[in-house]
Every structure is written in C-alpha cells, then in structure tokens.
Amino acid sequence: MNWKPELDELARREALARAMGGVDKVKRQRDQGRLTVRERIDKLLDPESFHEIGAISGTGEYDENGELTNVTPANCVFGRGRVERRTVVVVGDDFTVRGGSADASISAKPLMAEEMAHDFRLPIIRLIEGSGGGGSVKTIETKGAANLPGGIGGTRWYAYTAKNLSRVPVVALGLGSVAGLGAARLAASHYSVMTKTSAMFVAGPPVVKRLGQDLGKRELGGADIQTRAGAVDHAVDTEEEAFACARRFLSYLPASVYELPPTTRCDDDPQRAEESLLSAVPRNRRQVYKMRPIINAVVDEGSFFEIGANFGRPIIVGLARLQGRAVLVLAGDPFHYGGSWTADACQKVVRWVDFAETFHLPVVYLMDCPGFMIGLEAEKAATIRHGVRAMAAVNQSTVPWCTVIVRNSFGVAGVVHQPADRFSLRYAWPSAYWGSLPLEGGIEAAYRAEIDAAEDGEAKLKEIEERLNRLRSPFRSAEKFWVEEIIDPRKTRSLLCEFARLAEPLRTPGPPTSMTTRP
C-alpha cells in the first residue's frame, strides 16, 4: 500500500489548473497578442526556477458520487522563482478566468505573495491584467452582498503593499487592460512598465461614459497618457521587453533594505577620459545641448538605465554603475524648459531621492538648473510647494551625494543641488554659470534707474551685462572658495568612480529612518 493514488489525483488537479480558463479562453488570449499568465512567468524567470504555491486552488465541480469532474482555477498564480539567480516573488493575474476579477479570485493568494515578499525580504514582481483581483458589479450577486471597501478583514493587502514599498523592490507590469484595484497594484510600485497596447484607468470606458466622456481604452488610459502623467514609468512594444526591463531594474538593487546593492565586474577603465566632453556644452548659453550623451560618457559603458523619461522631463533619472557600483543618476535636461524645475520635475526628484535613500544608492547629480519654472502656469501648478518638498527630500537624505555643475545653478532650485548641512562632493565644469538670478531679466530689474537715465539704454544694458559677466566667472567664485573645484570635464568619470569607491563603506543596510518611500 502506498500513496500513489493520491499523487495521481494531485497530478490530475495540477493538469486542470494548468489548463487555466480552458482552450477557448486561452486561444482568445493568444489571438489578441497576449501571453497567458503561465507563459509570462516562464519568460520572466530563470528557466525551470518557478516554484508555484497554491496551484490547485480554485472552484471544484463534482458529480452525484462526489467525484471531481473539473476545476476552475483561481485566477491568481504566484510563487517563488529566480531572476539572474536571485530569488524573487512573482504574482500574476490569469485573465482567461473571469478577466482576472474578484469573481474568480481567492484573495488570500495575492495577499500571501505580498506577505512572503515582506517576511522573507524578497523582491516582488506583479504581472497585472484586468481588475487585478478587484471586484465588479457582478460580485454583489455572486457574493450575495455589497463589499465595503476597507471593511472587516479587507485591509491586510493594502497594509502589506505599503510596508513592502519601504522594505523590498516592487516591480509591476501592466499587460493588458488594467482597472480599479489592478491600477492601484500597478501604481503601488517602485518601477512600472506597460505594453503600448495596454491601458490603465481607475474606471474603464463604460463607467466614464456616464460622465459624458465617450472614450476608447487607450484614449482614456493608454501608454502615452500614463507615462506622461507619471502614473507608469515606461512603455514597451512587447511583453518580452517588459520582462527584460523588470530584470534589468532589479539588477541594480539589493533584495531588500537589509542588504546593499550588488557590485558587478567592470571592464570599463575608471580613468577613461572622453574627448567629446570638452565640447559637450556650447559657449553660447542660449544654445541647448544633449545631456544623455554626457551621462553615457561618464558612467560604465552601457550601464545607464533611464526611468520615467516621459514625466518631469526637465530632470533625467536613471540607474547606472561606476566601476561596477550601482548609483542613482539625476541630470538636468536643457531641452525641456531649459532645465527649469516644473511641478512634475519636483515630484520626480522627491520620488527618486526617496528611492535612493531606501535602497542605499549613492546619488550623482549632473546639474543644469536655471531655477524653478516661472510664469502663470507654473504658479497654477503650485511649483514652489512641490519645489520645497524636493528640497526637503534632498536635505533629509543620508546617502552619499556627488554633484557636478555642468552649466546653470540659479535661485532656490539651484540651492537643491546637494543636501544641506552635511558633506558632499561637488565639482564644477568651466561651463558652469550661477547666481541668485540669471542676468537676463535680472539686470533690467536691478539697474532700472541707471538704464533709464542713459542716453542709449540698450548700450548701457550691454555694458552692465559685460561687466557683470566678467565678475560672474566661476574662477571668481573659486577664489573665494564658494565652490570647491573647477575640473576638466574629461576627468569627470575618474572622479565619479572615486566617489563611488569612497561611498561604498558609508552605506548601512537597514530600513530608511528619515522618510517614507512613495510609489
């Protein structure tokens, strides 16, 4: 006598679970150009590394003799697996079973995925499609009562979602139409990606139509809308690209706040000097230039991984490596408002400085900021309020910080180029240009009487401007030790690599104490 009959029954039930919503529903999913949840997990994780939990959970159908005839699996698949040989938690919605809605869900499964990530200190990747386990109007009938949001026993998932943001890396991929709770699960992450054929919204077109807005899914919440709004970080053409983004993002991070980011082998010479940096910034201050080639020239070759490129565009944010050591990169982009910090750029700074603090990433800031954005629209957006929040985030940070002033540093926003009242490294290029206000416009205000009294106002304005520009040379500031060092731009990489080496022993594993990490 042995237990083979029970093992055969287990194998049968597992086979029924792997059939998901059935042949027709699986075919429909594939015909619409989307992978099934199990195909997604296989492509995301290292080969044969997935260990599923709760595979046979669902709703069983039995005949009059009590024999199982069929199982409709729960529409949540989760477990452990590996990404680049490191263990992660993965949880995915099965859209082939009731569109991923609560009608076919077992709420304990996505909750357990969050609990496992939290308690075992493992990164978590969510594969989201549909309502992400959220309810629908039909739930009232299937459950026999209306759900009270946040009612008894209904808040544990939200609690763990918030806790995980300050404990482990959280990645979310939107791989279809994502609504309600699914949208919240996508946004409640450190890094989110959606395919360009996907859409995300709090409520879908049928609900929004009641407001008089007759919109298609992508018109309401397509990739262009969500990445520009900052609700989603990145959009890609294929699901495979989304998986590659998730894997790469995690490669820069520790498994949890209780570890340090991994250092990788680097074959790029830390002393490499790029001649192109000598002419990267034009002498004409009205002429813009491209910051991304500068970033790529100073970090390890091929290591820059930009995040949120469509949102808060005056600021470029990404992860990179310096001699194999992971850092967060902030950089001004003069192609957008001259690099002036808009309200959304300030929000971007807050979010990613918090992120660096949470996961012990030193910050490198390549600065070109002529100040906060000005004008009526900037005032309507409460830019200054968002700006002082950015200042607070920078000043509350404790991670090592290095700033390279590439061009502009003006006004209150100019102050926010390194944490206040603690030591940071700072270098300035010869192209650096700073002050309380830019001369343009500032001269007319400060020297109005002198200009009005002159015979030739334009000539007097030019004379004053030339006089002040001679005084504004960065060398004058260096004489007074108002700036520490003016450097040859070609030495930037070697100095940043040295910064990363100096910063390495200063980082301390553990949860952040000075702020709460926000998604």
XYZ file of C-alpha atoms in Angstrom:
519
model
C 0.000 0.000 0.000
C 1.389 3.394 -0.948
C 0.161 6.924 -1.711
C 0.316 6.685 -5.497
C -3.470 7.138 -5.973
C -3.323 10.446 -4.116
C -0.280 11.551 -6.119
C -2.140 10.668 -9.323
C -5.060 12.772 -8.115
C -2.703 15.652 -7.344
C -1.208 15.407 -10.826
C -4.697 15.420 -12.338
C -5.706 18.521 -10.409
C -2.462 20.284 -11.351
C -3.151 19.498 -15.020
C -6.640 21.016 -14.695
C -5.115 24.140 -13.129
C -2.577 24.473 -15.963
C -5.483 24.485 -18.427
C -6.414 27.888 -16.920
C -9.708 29.184 -18.315
C -9.966 26.474 -20.941
C -8.918 26.016 -24.554
C -11.194 28.713 -25.969
C -10.206 31.390 -23.452
C -6.508 30.603 -23.841
C -6.833 30.790 -27.643
C -8.597 34.134 -27.386
C -5.815 35.493 -25.157
C -3.142 34.447 -27.647
C -5.144 35.615 -30.676
C -5.216 39.088 -29.123
C -1.424 39.092 -28.970
C -1.109 38.492 -25.235
C 0.673 35.718 -23.383
C -1.046 33.644 -20.714
C -0.007 34.194 -17.114
C 1.981 30.948 -17.075
C 3.809 31.851 -20.288
C 4.627 35.218 -18.760
C 6.101 33.665 -15.643
C 8.199 31.243 -17.712
C 9.613 34.077 -19.843
C 10.245 36.375 -16.885
C 12.099 33.972 -14.600
C 15.281 31.956 -14.993
C 14.492 28.637 -16.737
C 12.803 25.998 -14.569
C 13.129 28.118 -11.427
C 9.437 28.723 -10.676
C 8.011 27.086 -7.558
C 4.246 27.638 -7.534
C 2.189 27.955 -4.366
C -1.494 27.050 -4.297
C -1.525 25.611 -7.811
C -4.673 23.518 -7.323
C -6.736 26.160 -5.539
C -9.964 27.153 -7.239
C -13.561 26.002 -7.549
C -14.174 22.273 -7.961
C -17.120 20.657 -9.732
C -18.297 17.243 -8.506
C -20.748 14.606 -9.788
C -23.505 12.942 -7.776
C -20.963 10.492 -6.369
C -18.718 13.273 -5.089
C -16.098 12.650 -7.759
C -14.249 15.657 -9.145
C -15.174 16.412 -12.753
C -13.474 19.783 -13.269
C -11.621 22.606 -11.505
C -11.822 26.264 -12.396
C -8.523 27.520 -11.014
C -8.262 30.701 -9.001
C -7.215 33.493 -11.329
C -4.082 34.332 -9.358
C -0.850 32.389 -9.948
C 2.042 33.041 -7.568
C 5.185 31.569 -6.129
C 8.939 31.906 -5.944
C 11.457 31.920 -8.759
C 14.813 33.364 -9.705
C 15.929 36.360 -11.734
C 19.630 36.230 -12.578
C 19.984 33.518 -9.913
C 18.432 35.710 -7.180
C 15.137 34.640 -5.594
C 12.055 36.793 -6.177
C 8.320 36.510 -5.576
C 6.136 36.633 -8.692
C 2.349 37.020 -8.699
C 0.237 37.147 -11.850
C -3.382 37.593 -12.888
C -4.961 34.939 -15.093
C -7.195 36.905 -17.464
C -8.535 33.689 -19.000
C -10.525 33.099 -15.794
C -13.213 35.763 -15.417
C -10.926 38.505 -16.702
C -8.807 38.451 -13.553
C -11.680 39.807 -11.435
C -12.667 39.060 -7.851
C -15.457 36.751 -9.003
C -12.900 34.004 -9.572
C -10.228 35.041 -7.107
C -9.083 33.733 -3.764
C -7.954 36.890 -2.009
C -5.539 35.023 0.226
C -3.276 34.237 -2.751
C -2.166 37.760 -3.778
C -2.058 38.643 -0.082
C 0.267 35.716 0.643
C 2.537 36.803 -2.203
C 2.933 40.218 -0.533
C 3.432 38.582 2.871
C 6.120 36.264 1.521
C 7.982 39.159 -0.094
C 7.784 41.128 3.144
C 8.726 38.419 5.631
C 11.379 36.671 3.518
C 12.752 40.050 2.329
C 12.392 39.243 -1.362
C 11.692 41.495 -4.360
C 8.190 41.093 -5.775
C 7.070 41.308 -9.405
C 3.379 41.710 -10.189
C 2.020 40.694 -13.612
C -1.245 42.600 -13.828
C -4.144 42.287 -16.244
C -7.810 43.087 -15.738
C -9.052 44.344 -12.395
C -6.122 42.683 -10.633
C -8.400 40.706 -8.334
C -10.688 43.657 -7.716
C -14.444 43.364 -7.708
C -17.061 44.071 -10.336
C -20.761 44.847 -10.122
C -21.399 41.149 -10.646
C -19.592 40.445 -7.357
C -22.650 41.743 -5.495
C -24.687 38.874 -6.916
C -22.050 36.144 -6.655
C -21.212 37.064 -3.040
C -24.763 37.903 -2.027
C -23.817 41.275 -0.544
C -22.074 44.519 -1.449
C -18.421 44.750 -0.489
C -17.436 47.505 1.916
C -14.031 48.824 0.769
C -11.753 48.582 3.759
C -14.309 46.554 5.685
C -13.530 43.846 8.224
C -10.638 41.692 7.026
C -10.269 43.784 3.879
C -7.202 45.895 4.585
C -4.329 43.446 5.046
C -3.318 43.550 1.376
C -3.158 47.347 1.483
C -1.068 47.240 4.645
C 1.491 44.878 3.124
C 1.577 46.858 -0.111
C 2.574 49.965 1.833
C 5.074 48.077 4.001
C 6.764 46.479 1.014
C 7.490 49.856 -0.565
C 9.853 50.614 2.314
C 11.285 47.091 2.533
C 11.800 45.318 -0.825
C 11.969 46.263 -4.525
C 8.485 46.196 -6.055
C 8.041 45.911 -9.833
C 4.672 45.935 -11.608
C 3.940 45.153 -15.258
C 0.648 46.160 -16.896
C -0.002 43.625 -19.648
C -3.494 44.390 -20.869
C -6.441 46.474 -19.722
C -5.868 47.300 -16.048
C -8.598 48.895 -13.939
C -9.586 49.620 -10.347
C -7.568 47.582 -7.875
C -5.377 46.432 -10.753
C -4.470 50.064 -11.479
C -3.638 50.583 -7.807
C -1.425 47.483 -7.806
C 0.383 48.775 -10.889
C 0.964 52.234 -9.449
C 1.968 50.963 -5.975
C 5.442 50.001 -7.121
C 8.963 51.323 -7.379
C 9.041 50.663 -11.118
C 6.169 50.071 -13.513
C 6.026 49.130 -17.180
C 3.087 48.729 -19.543
C 2.902 47.499 -23.108
C 1.835 50.086 -25.675
C -1.298 48.090 -26.465
C -2.336 48.135 -22.789
C -4.398 50.683 -20.901
C -4.711 51.638 -17.246
C -7.503 53.562 -15.553
C -9.316 53.853 -12.261
C -12.601 53.155 -14.078
C -12.993 51.962 -17.648
C -14.827 53.464 -20.638
C -18.330 52.137 -19.745
C -18.195 53.876 -16.348
C -16.588 57.053 -17.652
C -19.229 57.268 -20.388
C -21.744 58.043 -17.633
C -19.802 61.311 -17.177
C -20.352 62.172 -20.823
C -16.857 61.124 -21.905
C -17.117 58.607 -24.725
C -13.561 57.278 -24.947
C -11.834 54.095 -26.024
C -9.500 52.283 -23.631
C -6.291 53.799 -24.977
C -7.852 57.245 -25.336
C -8.693 57.081 -21.636
C -5.580 55.442 -20.211
C -3.158 54.440 -22.929
C 0.610 54.289 -22.532
C 1.239 57.829 -23.779
C -1.216 59.295 -21.276
C 0.028 57.296 -18.304
C 3.761 57.722 -18.900
C 3.361 61.491 -19.409
C 1.273 61.701 -16.240
C 3.890 59.731 -14.303
C 1.444 57.008 -13.273
C 3.551 54.434 -15.180
C 7.304 54.700 -15.681
C 7.856 53.105 -19.061
C 6.040 51.743 -22.122
C 7.325 48.981 -24.400
C 6.193 47.279 -27.592
C 6.202 43.680 -26.367
C 5.714 41.721 -23.177
C 9.210 40.266 -23.586
C 10.621 43.809 -23.440
C 8.671 44.418 -20.241
C 10.222 41.304 -18.678
C 13.700 42.453 -19.742
C 13.079 45.874 -18.139
C 11.999 44.244 -14.885
C 15.061 42.030 -14.789
C 17.417 44.907 -15.525
C 15.842 47.214 -12.947
C 16.283 44.590 -10.237
C 19.924 44.020 -11.217
C 20.901 47.371 -9.645
C 19.137 46.733 -6.337
C 19.544 44.676 -3.189
C 16.949 42.022 -2.382
C 15.750 44.208 0.492
C 16.705 47.257 2.513
C 18.646 44.920 4.803
C 21.265 44.382 2.100
C 23.406 46.643 -0.097
C 23.158 46.933 -3.893
C 25.315 44.335 -5.656
C 28.618 45.352 -7.218
C 29.351 43.761 -10.577
C 32.511 43.176 -12.546
C 33.543 46.192 -14.628
C 35.822 46.108 -17.659
C 35.433 49.843 -18.360
C 38.541 51.822 -17.362
C 37.670 54.144 -14.450
C 40.286 56.581 -15.810
C 38.643 56.724 -19.247
C 38.596 60.331 -20.469
C 36.101 61.230 -23.191
C 37.356 63.995 -25.502
C 33.752 64.699 -26.526
C 33.102 66.224 -23.107
C 35.314 69.197 -23.934
C 32.785 70.447 -26.466
C 29.606 68.938 -24.982
C 28.352 72.280 -23.635
C 28.189 75.196 -26.131
C 29.723 78.559 -25.214
C 26.511 80.246 -26.297
C 24.308 79.943 -23.221
C 21.172 80.245 -25.320
C 22.094 77.069 -27.179
C 20.839 73.774 -25.784
C 22.824 70.543 -25.741
C 22.149 66.853 -25.114
C 22.684 65.659 -21.558
C 22.230 61.914 -22.174
C 25.484 61.541 -24.158
C 27.247 63.192 -21.222
C 25.714 60.669 -18.803
C 26.723 57.758 -21.019
C 30.245 59.138 -21.329
C 30.897 59.219 -17.575
C 29.164 56.052 -16.263
C 30.224 52.476 -17.034
C 29.678 51.763 -20.700
C 26.115 50.635 -21.408
C 25.075 50.820 -17.747
C 22.687 53.789 -17.799
C 19.074 52.663 -17.362
C 16.705 55.606 -17.677
C 13.419 55.642 -15.771
C 10.347 57.809 -16.322
C 11.611 59.557 -19.445
C 8.167 60.963 -20.373
C 7.395 62.534 -16.994
C 9.012 65.557 -15.338
C 11.185 65.966 -18.400
C 13.466 68.787 -17.168
C 15.019 66.099 -14.939
C 16.561 62.881 -16.249
C 16.557 59.983 -13.768
C 18.113 56.569 -14.053
C 20.252 53.854 -12.534
C 23.849 53.373 -13.592
C 27.143 51.887 -12.483
C 30.506 53.442 -11.681
C 33.261 50.840 -11.706
C 30.538 48.244 -11.160
C 28.895 50.061 -8.234
C 25.218 51.000 -8.560
C 24.222 54.670 -8.259
C 21.157 56.803 -8.891
C 21.723 59.466 -11.546
C 19.874 62.797 -11.651
C 20.619 65.189 -14.510
C 19.154 68.413 -15.882
C 17.801 68.370 -19.429
C 18.036 71.801 -21.088
C 15.832 70.609 -23.960
C 12.811 70.965 -21.657
C 12.189 74.455 -20.255
C 15.939 74.986 -20.246
C 16.142 72.519 -17.363
C 13.893 74.624 -15.092
C 12.186 72.546 -12.448
C 8.483 72.263 -13.145
C 5.996 70.929 -10.591
C 6.198 67.440 -12.081
C 10.008 67.580 -12.224
C 9.990 68.343 -8.494
C 7.698 65.365 -7.867
C 10.116 63.222 -9.832
C 13.043 64.391 -7.691
C 11.151 63.628 -4.467
C 10.230 60.140 -5.573
C 13.646 59.073 -6.762
C 15.683 60.650 -3.967
C 13.411 58.745 -1.558
C 14.066 55.616 -3.613
C 17.856 56.104 -3.425
C 17.594 56.560 0.330
C 15.524 53.398 0.706
C 17.889 51.136 -1.234
C 21.205 52.714 -0.212
C 22.124 54.121 -3.632
C 24.652 56.969 -3.760
C 23.378 59.907 -5.825
C 25.190 61.532 -8.738
C 23.660 64.813 -9.917
C 24.791 66.328 -13.213
C 23.359 69.770 -12.690
C 21.915 72.225 -15.171
C 19.060 74.055 -13.444
C 18.279 77.735 -14.120
C 15.725 77.688 -11.294
C 12.111 76.791 -10.731
C 9.783 77.235 -13.681
C 8.174 80.686 -13.699
C 5.037 82.157 -15.192
C 1.289 81.816 -14.736
C 1.078 78.082 -15.450
C 3.903 77.390 -13.008
C 2.084 79.340 -10.303
C -1.166 77.485 -11.021
C 0.707 74.188 -10.614
C 1.996 75.244 -7.151
C 5.553 74.738 -8.389
C 7.117 76.337 -5.322
C 5.259 73.976 -2.965
C 6.484 70.957 -4.924
C 9.907 72.590 -5.043
C 10.284 72.863 -1.286
C 9.152 69.244 -0.980
C 12.003 68.333 -3.328
C 14.347 70.390 -1.164
C 13.134 68.533 1.924
C 13.672 65.140 0.265
C 17.243 66.059 -0.709
C 18.040 67.545 2.694
C 16.574 64.554 4.571
C 18.611 62.062 2.558
C 21.624 60.426 4.175
C 23.157 58.562 1.224
C 26.463 59.828 -0.203
C 25.996 62.566 -2.786
C 28.173 63.990 -5.571
C 27.208 66.958 -7.746
C 28.821 68.071 -10.994
C 27.651 71.541 -12.035
C 27.600 71.292 -15.824
C 26.000 74.643 -16.597
C 23.292 76.541 -14.675
C 22.660 76.862 -10.955
C 20.260 79.675 -10.091
C 17.758 80.657 -7.440
C 16.142 78.496 -4.775
C 16.124 75.454 -7.085
C 19.856 75.998 -7.533
C 20.312 75.503 -3.796
C 18.861 71.999 -4.058
C 21.901 70.528 -5.788
C 23.212 68.762 -2.684
C 21.968 68.004 0.846
C 22.225 70.885 3.293
C 24.476 70.846 6.338
C 26.473 67.696 5.574
C 29.499 66.948 3.458
C 29.044 66.086 -0.207
C 31.443 66.116 -3.108
C 30.964 68.904 -5.648
C 32.732 69.751 -8.875
C 32.089 72.438 -11.496
C 32.863 72.402 -15.179
C 34.336 75.572 -16.764
C 30.939 75.980 -18.450
C 29.236 76.394 -15.054
C 27.233 79.578 -14.575
C 25.460 80.559 -11.364
C 23.890 83.268 -9.250
C 20.799 84.283 -7.332
C 19.152 85.238 -10.629
C 20.120 84.890 -14.281
C 21.415 88.168 -15.707
C 18.748 88.042 -18.398
C 15.853 89.962 -16.891
C 17.657 90.457 -13.589
C 19.728 93.393 -14.869
C 16.665 95.289 -16.028
C 15.175 94.943 -12.543
C 18.289 95.769 -10.514
C 19.682 98.565 -12.732
C 16.422 100.126 -13.968
C 17.277 103.674 -12.859
C 20.741 103.585 -14.414
C 19.438 102.220 -17.729
C 16.557 104.741 -17.859
C 18.964 107.630 -17.207
C 21.354 106.620 -20.012
C 21.229 108.250 -23.429
C 21.347 104.820 -25.071
C 19.542 102.363 -22.838
C 20.446 99.334 -24.921
C 24.149 100.241 -24.916
C 24.068 100.770 -21.131
C 22.351 97.397 -20.678
C 25.055 95.688 -22.738
C 27.816 97.489 -20.796
C 26.380 96.358 -17.454
C 25.908 92.808 -18.714
C 29.547 92.571 -19.885
C 30.775 93.998 -16.575
C 28.765 91.519 -14.517
C 29.717 88.569 -16.718
C 33.396 89.237 -16.009
C 32.619 89.098 -12.276
C 30.439 86.024 -12.723
C 33.275 83.778 -13.912
C 33.369 80.513 -11.927
C 37.032 81.269 -11.260
C 35.999 84.303 -9.165
C 33.799 82.029 -7.048
C 36.637 79.518 -6.711
C 38.955 82.307 -5.498
C 36.586 82.909 -2.599
C 36.149 79.147 -2.033
C 32.450 79.401 -2.768
C 32.920 76.361 -4.986
C 35.480 73.680 -4.190
C 36.842 72.601 -7.564
C 36.636 73.512 -11.234
C 37.623 70.453 -13.247
C 38.493 69.383 -16.748
C 35.273 67.722 -17.983
C 37.359 64.783 -19.207
C 38.218 63.929 -15.584
C 34.566 63.591 -14.604
C 34.405 59.804 -14.937
C 37.513 59.176 -12.853
C 36.253 61.479 -10.096
C 32.808 59.881 -10.079
C 34.340 56.395 -9.914
C 36.423 57.578 -6.968
C 33.217 58.917 -5.347
C 31.548 55.513 -5.756
C 34.545 53.815 -4.120
C 34.570 56.312 -1.237
C 30.817 55.919 -0.773
C 30.858 52.139 -0.629
C 31.778 51.684 3.071
C 29.477 54.540 4.158
C 26.232 52.813 3.234
C 24.457 50.998 6.059
C 21.851 48.286 5.407
C 18.516 48.726 7.120
C 15.163 50.436 6.653
C 15.086 54.189 5.965
C 14.535 56.304 9.060
C 14.139 59.805 7.657
C 11.278 59.376 5.187
C 8.587 57.101 3.826
C 9.163 55.636 0.388
C 6.418 56.646 -2.012
C 5.479 54.816 -5.217
